[in-house]
Structure formats: structure tokens, C-alpha cells
CSV table of C-alpha atoms in Angstrom, one decimal:
chain,number,residue,atom,x,y,z
A,1,MET,CA,-1.1,101.8,81.2
A,2,PRO,CA,2.0,102.2,79.1
A,3,ALA,CA,3.0,99.3,76.9
A,4,PRO,CA,5.6,97.0,78.6
A,5,ILE,CA,9.2,97.5,77.5
A,6,LEU,CA,10.6,94.3,75.9
A,7,PRO,CA,13.7,92.7,77.4
A,8,LEU,CA,17.2,93.7,76.3
A,9,SER,CA,18.1,92.2,73.0
A,10,ALA,CA,20.6,89.4,73.0
A,11,SER,CA,23.0,91.1,70.7
A,12,VAL,CA,23.7,94.7,69.6
A,13,PRO,CA,25.3,95.7,66.3
A,14,PRO,CA,28.5,97.8,66.6
A,15,GLY,CA,29.0,101.4,65.6
A,16,PRO,CA,27.2,102.7,62.6
A,17,ASP,CA,24.9,99.7,62.5
A,18,LEU,CA,23.2,100.8,65.7
A,19,PRO,CA,19.6,101.9,65.1
A,20,ALA,CA,19.8,105.1,63.1
A,21,GLU,CA,17.0,106.7,65.1
A,22,ALA,CA,18.9,106.1,68.4
A,23,LEU,CA,22.1,107.6,67.0
A,24,GLU,CA,20.2,110.6,65.7
A,25,ASP,CA,18.5,111.1,69.0
A,26,TRP,CA,21.8,111.1,70.9
A,27,ARG,CA,23.3,113.5,68.4
A,28,ARG,CA,20.4,115.9,68.9
A,29,ILE,CA,20.8,115.7,72.7
A,30,VAL,CA,24.5,116.0,73.1
A,31,GLY,CA,25.7,117.3,69.7
A,32,ALA,CA,27.1,115.4,66.8
A,33,ASP,CA,30.7,115.8,67.9
A,34,HIS,CA,29.9,114.0,71.1
A,35,VAL,CA,28.6,110.8,69.6
A,36,ARG,CA,31.5,108.7,68.4
A,37,THR,CA,31.2,105.4,66.4
A,38,GLY,CA,34.6,105.2,64.8
A,39,GLU,CA,36.5,101.9,65.1
A,40,ALA,CA,39.5,103.3,66.9
A,41,ASP,CA,37.2,104.9,69.6
A,42,ARG,CA,35.2,101.7,70.0
A,43,ARG,CA,38.4,99.6,70.3
A,44,ASP,CA,40.0,101.9,72.8
A,45,TRP,CA,37.0,102.1,75.1
A,46,GLY,CA,36.7,98.3,75.2
A,47,ARG,CA,40.3,97.7,76.4
A,48,ARG,CA,41.0,96.1,79.8
A,49,THR,CA,44.0,94.9,81.7
A,50,PHE,CA,42.7,91.4,81.5
A,51,ALA,CA,41.2,89.3,78.7
A,52,PRO,CA,39.0,89.5,76.8
A,53,ASP,CA,38.6,93.1,75.7
A,54,ALA,CA,34.9,94.2,75.4
A,55,ARG,CA,33.2,95.2,72.2
A,56,VAL,CA,31.8,98.7,72.3
A,57,SER,CA,29.1,100.0,69.9
A,58,ALA,CA,29.4,103.7,70.4
A,59,VAL,CA,30.5,106.4,72.9
A,60,VAL,CA,28.0,109.1,73.8
A,61,ALA,CA,29.2,112.1,75.9
A,62,PRO,CA,26.5,114.2,77.6
A,63,GLY,CA,27.4,117.7,78.7
A,64,ASP,CA,25.3,117.9,81.9
A,65,ALA,CA,23.1,115.7,84.1
A,66,GLY,CA,19.9,116.5,82.1
A,67,GLN,CA,21.6,115.3,78.9
A,68,ALA,CA,22.8,112.1,80.7
A,69,ALA,CA,19.2,111.4,81.8
A,70,ALA,CA,17.9,112.0,78.2
A,71,CYS,CA,20.6,109.6,76.8
A,72,LEU,CA,19.4,106.9,79.1
A,73,THR,CA,15.8,107.4,77.9
A,74,VAL,CA,17.0,106.8,74.4
A,75,ALA,CA,18.8,103.6,75.4
A,76,THR,CA,15.7,102.3,77.2
A,77,ARG,CA,13.4,103.1,74.2
A,78,HIS,CA,15.7,101.1,71.9
A,79,ARG,CA,16.6,98.4,74.4
A,80,LEU,CA,20.4,99.2,74.0
A,81,PRO,CA,22.8,98.3,76.8
A,82,ILE,CA,24.6,101.4,78.1
A,83,HIS,CA,27.5,101.6,80.5
A,84,PRO,CA,28.4,104.9,82.4
A,85,VAL,CA,32.1,105.8,82.8
A,86,SER,CA,33.2,108.8,84.8
A,87,ARG,CA,36.9,109.1,83.9
A,88,GLY,CA,37.8,105.6,82.8
A,89,ALA,CA,40.8,105.0,85.2
A,90,ASN,CA,39.4,102.0,86.9
A,91,TRP,CA,42.4,99.9,85.9
A,92,GLY,CA,42.4,96.3,87.2
A,93,LEU,CA,38.7,96.5,88.1
A,94,GLY,CA,37.4,96.6,84.5
A,95,SER,CA,39.0,99.8,83.2
A,96,ARG,CA,36.4,101.7,81.3
A,97,ALA,CA,35.1,98.7,79.3
A,98,PRO,CA,31.4,97.8,79.6
A,99,THR,CA,30.0,94.8,81.4
A,100,ARG,CA,28.5,93.4,78.2
A,101,ASP,CA,29.7,93.2,74.6
A,102,GLY,CA,27.9,95.6,72.3
A,103,SER,CA,27.2,98.2,74.9
A,104,VAL,CA,27.1,102.0,74.4
A,105,ILE,CA,29.5,104.0,76.6
A,106,LEU,CA,27.9,106.9,78.5
A,107,ASP,CA,31.1,109.1,78.8
A,108,LEU,CA,30.6,111.5,81.8
A,109,ARG,CA,33.9,113.3,81.5
A,110,ARG,CA,32.2,116.5,80.4
A,111,LEU,CA,30.3,116.6,83.7
A,112,ASP,CA,33.3,118.3,85.5
A,113,ARG,CA,31.8,121.1,87.5
A,114,ILE,CA,32.6,121.9,91.1
A,115,SER,CA,30.1,123.9,92.9
A,116,GLY,CA,28.4,124.7,96.2
A,117,PHE,CA,31.6,124.9,98.3
A,118,ASP,CA,31.1,125.5,102.0
A,119,GLY,CA,34.4,126.5,103.6
A,120,GLU,CA,32.9,126.5,107.1
A,121,ARG,CA,31.5,123.0,107.1
A,122,GLY,CA,33.9,121.4,104.6
A,123,LEU,CA,31.3,120.5,101.9
A,124,VAL,CA,31.7,120.7,98.2
A,125,ARG,CA,29.4,119.5,95.3
A,126,VAL,CA,31.1,117.6,92.5
A,127,GLU,CA,29.9,116.1,89.2
A,128,ALA,CA,31.0,112.7,88.0
A,129,GLY,CA,33.8,113.9,85.8
A,130,VAL,CA,35.6,115.9,88.5
A,131,THR,CA,39.1,114.5,89.1
A,132,PHE,CA,41.2,114.2,92.2
A,133,ARG,CA,43.6,116.7,90.7
A,134,SER,CA,41.0,119.3,89.7
A,135,LEU,CA,39.4,119.1,93.2
A,136,ALA,CA,42.8,119.4,94.9
A,137,ASP,CA,43.6,122.5,92.8
A,138,PHE,CA,40.1,123.9,93.6
A,139,LEU,CA,40.6,123.5,97.3
A,140,ALA,CA,44.1,124.8,97.3
A,141,ASP,CA,42.8,128.1,96.1
A,142,ARG,CA,40.1,128.3,98.7
A,143,THR,CA,40.9,126.6,102.0
A,144,ASP,CA,43.7,125.3,104.2
A,145,ARG,CA,41.2,123.8,106.7
A,146,PHE,CA,39.9,120.9,104.7
A,147,PHE,CA,41.2,118.4,102.2
A,148,LEU,CA,40.1,115.3,100.2
A,149,PRO,CA,42.2,112.2,100.9
A,150,ALA,CA,44.0,111.3,97.7
A,151,ILE,CA,44.3,107.9,96.2
A,152,GLY,CA,47.5,106.0,95.2
A,153,GLY,CA,46.2,105.7,91.7
A,154,PRO,CA,45.9,108.3,89.0
A,155,ALA,CA,45.3,111.9,89.7
A,156,GLU,CA,42.9,112.0,86.8
A,157,ALA,CA,40.5,109.4,88.4
A,158,SER,CA,37.0,110.5,89.3
A,159,VAL,CA,36.4,111.6,92.9
A,160,LEU,CA,32.7,110.5,92.7
A,161,ALA,CA,33.2,107.2,90.9
A,162,ASN,CA,36.0,106.1,93.4
A,163,ALA,CA,33.7,106.9,96.3
A,164,LEU,CA,30.7,105.1,94.7
A,165,ASP,CA,32.8,102.0,94.2
A,166,ARG,CA,33.9,102.2,97.9
A,167,GLY,CA,37.5,102.8,97.0
A,168,ASP,CA,40.3,102.9,99.6
A,169,GLY,CA,41.7,106.1,101.1
A,170,SER,CA,43.8,107.1,104.0
A,171,MET,CA,42.3,109.4,106.7
A,172,GLY,CA,38.7,109.0,105.9
A,173,GLU,CA,36.0,106.6,104.8
A,174,ARG,CA,35.4,107.4,101.1
A,175,TRP,CA,31.9,106.1,100.7
A,176,SER,CA,30.5,107.7,103.8
A,177,SER,CA,31.8,111.1,102.6
A,178,LEU,CA,29.1,111.2,100.0
A,179,CYS,CA,25.5,112.5,100.4
A,180,ASP,CA,22.8,114.3,98.5
A,181,LEU,CA,23.2,112.3,95.3
A,182,ASP,CA,21.9,113.5,91.9
A,183,VAL,CA,20.9,110.3,90.1
A,184,ALA,CA,19.7,109.7,86.5
A,185,LEU,CA,17.4,106.7,86.4
A,186,PRO,CA,17.3,104.4,83.3
A,187,ASP,CA,13.9,105.7,82.2
A,188,GLY,CA,15.2,109.3,82.2
A,189,ARG,CA,13.8,110.4,85.6
A,190,ARG,CA,16.1,112.5,87.9
A,191,LEU,CA,16.3,111.5,91.6
A,192,GLN,CA,17.8,113.7,94.3
A,193,THR,CA,18.5,112.2,97.7
A,194,GLY,CA,19.2,113.8,101.0
A,195,CYS,CA,17.8,116.9,102.7
A,196,GLY,CA,17.9,119.4,99.8
A,197,PRO,CA,14.8,118.1,97.9
A,198,LEU,CA,12.8,118.4,101.1
A,199,GLY,CA,13.5,122.2,101.3
A,200,ALA,CA,15.8,121.6,104.2
A,201,GLY,CA,18.9,122.7,102.4
A,202,ARG,CA,20.4,124.2,105.5
A,203,THR,CA,21.0,120.7,106.8
A,204,ALA,CA,22.3,119.2,103.5
A,205,GLY,CA,25.5,117.4,104.2
A,206,LEU,CA,25.3,117.7,108.0
A,207,ASP,CA,23.4,114.5,108.6
A,208,PRO,CA,23.6,111.2,106.8
A,209,ALA,CA,20.0,111.4,105.5
A,210,PRO,CA,16.5,112.6,106.4
A,211,ALA,CA,14.1,110.2,108.1
A,212,GLY,CA,13.3,107.0,106.3
A,213,PRO,CA,15.2,104.3,104.5
A,214,LEU,CA,18.8,105.1,103.5
A,215,VAL,CA,18.4,105.3,99.7
A,216,ASP,CA,22.0,106.4,98.8
A,217,GLY,CA,23.5,103.0,99.3
A,218,LEU,CA,21.4,101.5,96.4
A,219,PHE,CA,23.7,103.4,94.0
A,220,SER,CA,27.0,102.2,95.4
A,221,GLN,CA,28.6,99.5,93.2
A,222,SER,CA,25.3,99.1,91.4
A,223,ASN,CA,23.5,99.4,88.1
A,224,LEU,CA,20.3,100.9,89.5
A,225,GLY,CA,21.0,104.5,88.4
A,226,VAL,CA,23.8,106.8,87.1
A,227,VAL,CA,25.1,109.2,89.8
A,228,THR,CA,25.9,112.4,88.0
A,229,GLY,CA,26.7,114.5,91.1
A,230,ALA,CA,26.9,114.5,94.9
A,231,LEU,CA,27.9,116.5,97.9
A,232,VAL,CA,31.3,115.4,99.4
A,233,ARG,CA,32.2,115.9,103.0
A,234,LEU,CA,35.8,116.8,103.1
A,235,GLU,CA,38.3,115.8,105.9
A,236,ALA,CA,39.4,118.4,108.4
A,237,MET,CA,43.1,119.3,107.9
A,238,PRO,CA,44.9,118.2,111.1
A,239,SER,CA,46.8,120.9,113.0
A,240,ASP,CA,49.7,118.6,113.7
A,241,LEU,CA,50.7,115.5,111.7
A,242,ALA,CA,53.5,112.9,111.9
A,243,ILE,CA,54.3,110.0,109.7
A,244,LEU,CA,55.4,106.7,111.3
A,245,SER,CA,57.3,104.3,109.0
A,246,VAL,CA,57.7,100.8,110.3
A,247,GLU,CA,60.0,98.0,109.2
A,248,VAL,CA,57.9,95.2,110.7
A,249,GLY,CA,60.1,92.2,109.9
A,250,GLY,CA,59.0,88.7,108.8
A,251,LEU,CA,55.9,86.7,109.1
A,252,ASP,CA,56.8,85.8,112.7
A,253,ALA,CA,56.6,89.5,113.6
A,254,LEU,CA,53.1,90.0,112.3
A,255,PRO,CA,51.1,88.5,115.3
A,256,GLY,CA,52.6,91.1,117.6
A,257,PHE,CA,52.3,93.9,115.1
A,258,LEU,CA,48.6,93.2,114.3
A,259,ALA,CA,47.8,93.0,118.0
A,260,ALA,CA,49.3,96.4,118.6
A,261,TRP,CA,47.6,97.8,115.5
A,262,ARG,CA,44.2,96.4,116.6
A,263,ASP,CA,44.6,97.9,120.1
A,264,CYS,CA,45.4,101.3,118.6
A,265,GLN,CA,42.4,101.1,116.4
A,266,ARG,CA,40.2,100.1,119.3
A,267,GLU,CA,41.3,103.0,121.5
A,268,GLN,CA,41.4,105.3,118.4
A,269,SER,CA,44.9,106.6,119.0
A,270,LEU,CA,45.1,105.6,115.4
A,271,PRO,CA,41.8,106.4,113.7
A,272,ASP,CA,40.3,104.2,111.0
A,273,ARG,CA,42.3,104.0,107.8
A,274,SER,CA,45.4,105.7,109.3
A,275,LEU,CA,47.8,102.8,108.8
A,276,THR,CA,48.7,100.7,105.7
A,277,LEU,CA,50.6,97.5,105.8
A,278,TRP,CA,52.5,96.1,102.7
A,279,ASN,CA,54.3,92.9,102.0
A,280,GLY,CA,57.8,93.1,100.5
A,281,ILE,CA,56.7,92.7,96.9
A,282,LYS,CA,54.3,95.6,97.1
A,283,TRP,CA,57.1,97.7,98.7
A,284,LEU,CA,59.7,96.8,96.1
A,285,ALA,CA,57.3,97.5,93.2
A,286,LEU,CA,57.0,101.1,94.2
A,287,ASP,CA,60.6,101.7,93.2
A,288,GLU,CA,61.8,98.7,91.1
A,289,VAL,CA,60.6,96.5,88.3
A,290,ARG,CA,60.8,92.7,88.8
A,291,THR,CA,63.8,92.1,86.5
A,292,ALA,CA,65.9,94.5,88.7
A,293,VAL,CA,65.4,92.5,91.9
A,294,PRO,CA,67.6,89.5,92.8
A,295,ALA,CA,65.8,86.2,92.9
A,296,GLY,CA,66.7,85.6,96.5
A,297,ARG,CA,65.2,88.9,97.5
A,298,LEU,CA,62.0,88.1,95.6
A,299,ALA,CA,61.5,84.8,97.4
A,300,ALA,CA,61.7,86.4,100.8
A,301,ALA,CA,59.6,89.5,99.9
A,302,ALA,CA,56.3,87.6,99.5
A,303,LEU,CA,55.8,86.6,103.1
A,304,ASP,CA,58.9,87.4,105.1
A,305,GLU,CA,59.2,91.1,104.6
A,306,TRP,CA,56.6,93.6,105.8
A,307,HIS,CA,56.4,97.3,106.0
A,308,ALA,CA,53.9,99.8,107.4
A,309,SER,CA,53.2,103.5,107.3
A,310,ALA,CA,50.9,105.3,109.7
A,311,LEU,CA,49.5,108.9,109.9
A,312,ILE,CA,49.4,110.3,113.4
A,313,ARG,CA,47.3,113.4,113.9
A,314,ALA,CA,46.8,115.7,116.8
A,315,GLU,CA,45.2,119.1,117.8
A,316,ALA,CA,48.4,120.7,119.2
A,317,PRO,CA,52.2,120.1,119.0
A,318,GLU,CA,52.5,118.8,122.6
A,319,VAL,CA,49.7,116.3,122.0
A,320,LEU,CA,51.4,115.1,118.8
A,321,ASP,CA,54.7,114.7,120.5
A,322,ALA,CA,53.1,112.6,123.3
A,323,ARG,CA,50.9,110.5,121.0
A,324,ALA,CA,53.7,110.0,118.4
A,325,GLY,CA,56.2,109.0,121.0
A,326,ARG,CA,53.8,106.5,122.6
A,327,LEU,CA,52.9,104.9,119.3
A,328,SER,CA,56.5,104.8,118.2
A,329,ARG,CA,57.4,102.9,121.4
A,330,ARG,CA,54.5,100.5,121.0
A,331,PHE,CA,55.4,99.6,117.4
A,332,ALA,CA,59.1,99.5,118.1
A,333,ALA,CA,58.4,96.8,120.7
A,334,VAL,CA,57.0,94.5,118.1
A,335,SER,CA,58.9,95.5,114.9
A,336,ARG,CA,62.4,95.6,113.6
A,337,ALA,CA,62.7,99.4,113.3
A,338,VAL,CA,60.5,102.6,113.3
A,339,GLU,CA,61.1,106.0,112.0
A,340,LEU,CA,59.1,109.2,112.8
A,341,ASP,CA,58.9,112.3,110.7
A,342,VAL,CA,56.9,115.4,111.8
A,343,ALA,CA,55.1,116.7,108.7
A,344,ARG,CA,52.9,119.4,110.1
A,345,ARG,CA,53.2,121.5,113.3
A,346,ASP,CA,50.9,124.1,114.7
A,347,GLY,CA,49.0,124.4,111.4
A,348,ALA,CA,52.0,124.8,109.2
A,349,TRP,CA,53.7,122.2,106.9
A,350,ILE,CA,57.3,121.3,107.5
A,351,GLU,CA,59.4,121.9,104.4
A,352,GLY,CA,59.3,118.8,102.1
A,353,PHE,CA,55.9,117.6,103.3
A,354,GLU,CA,53.7,120.3,101.8
A,355,ASP,CA,51.9,117.8,99.4
A,356,TRP,CA,51.5,115.0,101.8
A,357,LEU,CA,47.7,115.2,102.2
A,358,GLY,CA,45.2,115.7,99.5
A,359,VAL,CA,47.6,116.2,96.6
A,360,PRO,CA,47.4,113.1,94.3
A,361,ASP,CA,50.7,111.9,92.7
A,362,GLY,CA,49.7,108.5,91.2
A,363,ARG,CA,52.9,106.9,92.6
A,364,ASN,CA,51.1,103.7,93.4
A,365,LEU,CA,50.6,103.2,89.7
A,366,ARG,CA,54.3,102.2,89.5
A,367,THR,CA,53.4,98.9,91.2
A,368,VAL,CA,51.2,98.0,88.2
A,369,TYR,CA,54.3,98.0,85.9
A,370,TRP,CA,56.1,95.4,88.0
A,371,TYR,CA,56.5,93.0,85.0
A,372,LYS,CA,57.5,95.8,82.6
A,373,ASP,CA,61.0,96.9,81.7
A,374,ARG,CA,60.7,100.3,83.5
A,375,HIS,CA,58.3,102.5,85.4
A,376,PRO,CA,56.4,105.1,83.5
A,377,ASP,CA,55.9,108.8,84.3
A,378,PRO,CA,52.9,108.6,86.6
A,379,THR,CA,51.3,111.5,84.8
A,380,ALA,CA,51.4,109.6,81.5
A,381,ALA,CA,50.7,106.1,82.7
A,382,ASP,CA,47.9,104.1,81.0
A,383,PRO,CA,48.0,100.4,81.9
A,384,ASP,CA,45.4,99.6,79.2
A,385,ARG,CA,47.4,101.3,76.5
A,386,ASP,CA,50.7,99.9,77.8
A,387,GLY,CA,49.5,96.3,77.9
A,388,CYS,CA,49.8,95.7,81.6
A,389,GLY,CA,48.3,92.5,83.0
A,390,LEU,CA,46.3,93.5,86.2
A,391,ILE,CA,43.4,92.4,88.3
A,392,TRP,CA,42.7,93.9,91.7
A,393,LEU,CA,41.3,91.5,94.3
A,394,CYS,CA,39.7,93.1,97.3
A,395,LEU,CA,38.9,90.9,100.3
A,396,ALA,CA,37.8,91.6,103.8
A,397,PHE,CA,39.2,89.5,106.7
A,398,PRO,CA,38.6,89.5,110.5
A,399,PHE,CA,41.3,91.3,112.4
A,400,GLU,CA,43.1,88.1,113.2
A,401,PHE,CA,46.7,87.0,112.4
A,402,GLN,CA,46.0,83.3,111.8
A,403,ALA,CA,43.1,83.7,109.5
A,404,LEU,CA,45.1,86.2,107.4
A,405,ALA,CA,48.4,84.3,107.5
A,406,ASP,CA,46.8,80.9,106.5
A,407,TYR,CA,45.1,82.5,103.5
A,408,LEU,CA,48.2,84.4,102.4
A,409,GLY,CA,50.3,81.3,102.6
A,410,TRP,CA,47.8,79.4,100.4
A,411,ALA,CA,47.3,82.4,98.0
A,412,ARG,CA,51.1,82.7,97.5
A,413,GLY,CA,51.3,79.1,96.2
A,414,ARG,CA,48.2,79.4,94.0
A,415,LEU,CA,49.5,82.7,92.5
A,416,GLU,CA,52.9,81.2,91.8
A,417,GLN,CA,51.2,78.5,89.7
A,418,ALA,CA,49.9,81.4,87.5
A,419,GLY,CA,53.3,83.1,87.4
A,420,ILE,CA,52.1,85.9,89.7
A,421,ASP,CA,53.9,87.3,92.7
A,422,LEU,CA,52.0,87.8,96.0
A,423,ASN,CA,51.6,91.5,96.1
A,424,VAL,CA,49.3,92.7,98.9
A,425,GLY,CA,48.4,95.9,100.8
A,426,ILE,CA,46.3,95.9,104.0
A,427,GLU,CA,44.2,98.6,105.6
A,428,SER,CA,41.6,98.7,108.4
A,429,ASN,CA,38.3,100.5,108.7
A,430,GLY,CA,38.1,99.6,112.4
A,431,PHE,CA,39.5,97.1,115.0
A,432,ARG,CA,37.3,94.3,113.8
A,433,CYS,CA,38.1,94.1,110.1
A,434,LEU,CA,41.1,94.1,107.7
A,435,LEU,CA,40.7,95.2,104.2
A,436,THR,CA,43.1,93.7,101.7
A,437,TYR,CA,43.9,94.5,98.1
A,438,PHE,CA,45.9,92.0,96.1
A,439,THR,CA,47.6,93.2,93.0
A,440,LEU,CA,47.4,90.4,90.5
A,441,GLY,CA,50.0,91.8,88.1
A,442,TYR,CA,51.3,89.6,85.3
A,443,ASP,CA,53.1,89.6,82.0
A,444,ARG,CA,50.4,89.4,79.3
A,445,ALA,CA,52.9,88.5,76.7
A,446,GLY,CA,53.4,85.0,78.2
A,447,PRO,CA,51.4,82.1,76.6
A,448,GLY,CA,48.1,81.6,78.4
A,449,ALA,CA,48.9,84.4,80.9
A,450,ASP,CA,45.4,85.9,80.8
A,451,ASP,CA,43.7,82.6,81.3
A,452,ALA,CA,46.0,81.7,84.1
A,453,ALA,CA,45.4,85.0,85.9
A,454,LEU,CA,41.7,84.8,85.5
A,455,ALA,CA,41.6,81.2,86.9
A,456,ALA,CA,43.7,82.3,89.9
A,457,TYR,CA,41.4,85.3,90.5
A,458,ARG,CA,38.4,82.9,90.6
A,459,ASP,CA,40.1,80.5,92.8
A,460,LEU,CA,41.2,83.2,95.3
A,461,ILE,CA,37.7,84.5,95.6
A,462,GLU,CA,36.1,81.0,95.9
A,463,THR,CA,38.6,79.9,98.5
A,464,ALA,CA,38.1,83.1,100.5
A,465,LEU,CA,34.3,82.5,100.5
A,466,ASP,CA,35.0,78.8,101.5
A,467,ARG,CA,36.9,80.1,104.5
A,468,GLY,CA,34.3,82.7,105.5
A,469,PHE,CA,35.8,85.8,103.9
A,470,ALA,CA,34.0,88.0,101.4
A,471,PRO,CA,35.1,90.4,98.6
A,472,TYR,CA,34.2,94.0,99.1
A,473,ARG,CA,34.8,95.1,95.5
A,474,LEU,CA,34.6,93.1,92.3
A,475,ALA,CA,36.2,93.6,88.9
A,476,ASN,CA,33.6,94.7,86.3
A,477,GLY,CA,33.3,92.2,83.4
A,478,LEU,CA,34.5,89.1,85.3
A,479,PRO,CA,32.2,86.4,86.4
A,480,VAL,CA,30.5,86.9,89.8
A,481,PRO,CA,30.7,83.9,92.1
A,482,ASP,CA,27.4,82.0,92.3
A,483,ARG,CA,27.2,82.4,96.0
A,484,LEU,CA,27.0,86.2,95.6
A,485,ARG,CA,24.4,85.9,92.8
A,486,ARG,CA,22.2,83.6,94.9
A,487,ALA,CA,22.3,85.8,98.0
A,488,PRO,CA,18.8,86.9,99.2
A,489,ALA,CA,19.9,90.5,99.0
A,490,ALA,CA,20.9,90.0,95.3
A,491,SER,CA,17.5,88.6,94.6
A,492,PHE,CA,15.8,91.6,96.2
A,493,LEU,CA,18.1,94.1,94.3
A,494,SER,CA,17.2,92.3,91.1
A,495,GLU,CA,13.5,92.9,91.8
A,496,LEU,CA,14.2,96.6,92.4
A,497,ARG,CA,16.2,96.7,89.2
A,498,ILE,CA,13.3,95.3,87.2
A,499,ALA,CA,11.0,98.0,88.6
A,500,GLY,CA,13.4,100.8,87.7
A,501,ASP,CA,15.0,99.4,84.6
A,502,PRO,CA,12.6,96.9,83.0
A,503,ALA,CA,14.6,96.8,79.8
A,504,GLY,CA,17.8,96.0,81.7
A,505,ILE,CA,19.8,98.5,79.8
A,506,LEU,CA,22.1,99.9,82.5
A,507,SER,CA,25.4,98.0,82.9
A,508,PRO,CA,23.8,94.6,82.7
A,509,GLY,CA,25.4,92.0,84.9
A,510,ARG,CA,27.4,94.4,87.1
A,511,ASN,CA,28.0,92.7,90.4
A,512,GLY,CA,25.7,89.9,89.3
A,513,LEU,CA,22.6,92.1,88.8
A,514,GLY,CA,20.9,91.6,85.5
């Protein structure tokens, strides 16, 4: 039997002081130019939008999946913690910094190939470094029948990493769009999931998985392997599309609005993830910075000003007209005002709406600069470089007004103690559940601002758990609540991790594992 691998060492020296043999092995695998140990590189890759920054030992950039697997083998042999990063735009959830000081970054940006496009079934294979912008450009040249839902964040974010982290997206469930994963395991083995490895390639992407346990989920939000590629199921481009903009009103209008929204979800006249609800702060932050907003407006915007936007799709113009008219009347009955714009009719875009679906613009990044003097150009925004204070808090709630309103009222007061405005967006993946994302934006220049923000983040999660609500995403590098660490499922996953990563080298501590 092979000799057991010793546990991960407690500390790892930075940069050039890493084991010379490990550095030489990585240079041989990926090329000397793709192993970086300079102080500036190590500092940049350890930055986060919350304190403290992480300490990075080196940055290693493989050129393909085979090199990525070989790099993991070297890390395992030398018991060096290693942290994979696809594009590094995970701002507010840990950025591109590792989960543990002294880690080596596995930079996957060079894995940027798009292949295996099936224009009949709406399938495309992407590697970890493929961005939303590059895939949108690829599809624009090949099809008008399918699209990939864009994110409000940066166009240069990784399509694959966002889906693996179960990111939000309108018109489609991002995680369930993935299948047939290509995974590099910590010991260097390659694992392919799905139908392809069985020789049943004609059904790849057509069914969630072949018979047996669903393995793919083990690699979502986990440190059990590095997903270097996957097949993505694209969304069908609707023949007809309308945009419903709703000025909901104050908190007193939310019970009726949520009830109408829930009914539309239940009957599927509004499919899952078709509607987004924002409070006034979130809405203001899209176009303004905080210093430009009168104090009186700020006070009301937290809980007494709500806005929504919904995408209404149909298979023919007459169906769209009927459906959009019915939904407009339903929401008008429980809201202050509604506005309807037809964006696509009979398979053709209306002028001015051509980029509405599938074309990333990064506009939502503007909200991250709420405490800055001005908004940046979205194409050049970098919250790490620009010193933005930001933590995303992602919580799931039952689709009930009172549960949500009680928590929001408490959260507003707690955040005010930390000098943070209540900034929240709300989506739904069905009529049973609301998915919320709180933007904990703050001015890092203020004394004790980082500590105050981190304390508020912890309190918001703990109070949510006390009230029966759970987080659905966590920020890498921040403490994981004990209740999540002690969960029976966490114990089982830790046992799996020991079997596949006995040295514990892969993103140690991510989501409480290792």
C-alpha cells in the first residue's frame, strides 16, 4: 500500500521560500512564465473587499485541464494548500483570495476554450476561464435561438464558476444548467461525470445524469475537486418578450405584491427567476452615489420604497399581449404604478432592446460603489483595487411577507449600527422560497469599518439561523457558523474529502470543510 500522506502543514512560507522542488515541478508543467512568485502578484491575488487580506505564496497558471490536474498532484506531494480561481471576479464573496493564508493560487484563466456547440439542442462546452462576455460573443456569431442569462456583475466573470457557486440569474436556474463535468481531483486523477464517459455521448446534456447517485452536486460550492470544464444547457430565446416595471410602494404594499407574485409563480405565468424585487437603496445605488442623495430620501428608501422588474415571455405576439396585459392588471391592483415595454415580437428585437438578454453589461457593479465619490466605468471596475468595502449576504426565506418583513426590520437596525445601509434584492426560484442578496457595502476608510461590517455579517447570519432561515451562499475566507459546521451532511462531506484529499490541500476550510 502507498505510504499515507501527512496532514497539511500548519504554515507555508511565501513566494521564493516555497519548496524549490515544488516550484520547479510547476515550472516544468506550465512553463516558467506561468509560475509567479513576485511580491506584487502575491499581494494583488490576496486582496479582498473585506478584512483581512489573505497571504498568497505563489500563482500557478495551467494551460489546460491536464496541467491543472498535474499541478494538484504537486501540491498534494508537498502538502501545500492550493486554491483554484477561474476569473477572480467573486467580489464580496471572497474575491480571488484563498481560504487560507500561505496558499498557492491555481489560476485557471488560460482554460478559456469554448467547444462542442450544439445549435439544435442548445448545448455548449466551456472551460473554467470562459467569461460571460466571450460566451455571449461566441453565441452571437452562431445562433439566435439560445442565450446564456447574463449576470448583473462583471462581464469578465467566469460562466462556470458562477454556476458552480449557484449564482443568481434571471430566466434560468444557473446551477441546473450544468452537466457532464470535467473534474481534476487533488491527487491528480481526472473525473468525468454524465453520459459521455459511458459511451452514451448522444444523450450528453439531454438528461440530468445517468442512473446512480447524482455526483455533480458534490462539486458545487465545495473543495472536493477542481471543475475545469462542463457542458452548459443554454436557455431558449423567447419568440416574444415584454418587460414589466413596477413601482410597488412602501412596506405596506408588500403583502399584496408578494401574494400576487407568489400566485404568478405557482401558476407559472411568471416562470422561476423572472421577477426581481429591490428596496429603494438598491434602486438608488444603480444611478447615484450616497453623497448625492438627500438624507430624507435615504431614510425612506430602506424599507418604504420598493421596485420590481419582471420578464414576461410568450410563444406568439397575441399570447404575449394577453399575458402581459393580465399580469399588468394584477400587479397594478397591488402597486403604485406599472409600466410595460415590449422588447421582442415575433422573433425580432424592438429597437433599443437588442442587448436585453444574454449580453452582460456589468451595470449592477455600480451599486458596489455606493460609498465612493462616483461610479466607475463598468468595463474597468475593480472593487478590490478601488478599496470598496463589500460583503454579499445570501439568505433563503419562505415566501411569506411577515417572515421577510420582520427580518428586514431587524436587519436595518443592526446594519445601521455598523454604518451600513439596508441594500437588498429579492428573487424567487419557485412559489415556496424567496432568495435574498444583501449588499453589505461600506466605507473602508472609516475607523473600525471592517470589523464593524464583519460583526454585522456574522450577526445577520446567526439571527437568520435562529429564526429558521439559512444562507445559500457564503463568503470565502469568513468564519462558517458552527451550526453549519456541525451539520450531519458536513460531517459526511468531510469524510469524503479525507478519502479524496487526505493531505487537505484544496481550498482548506471552504464552506467549513477541512
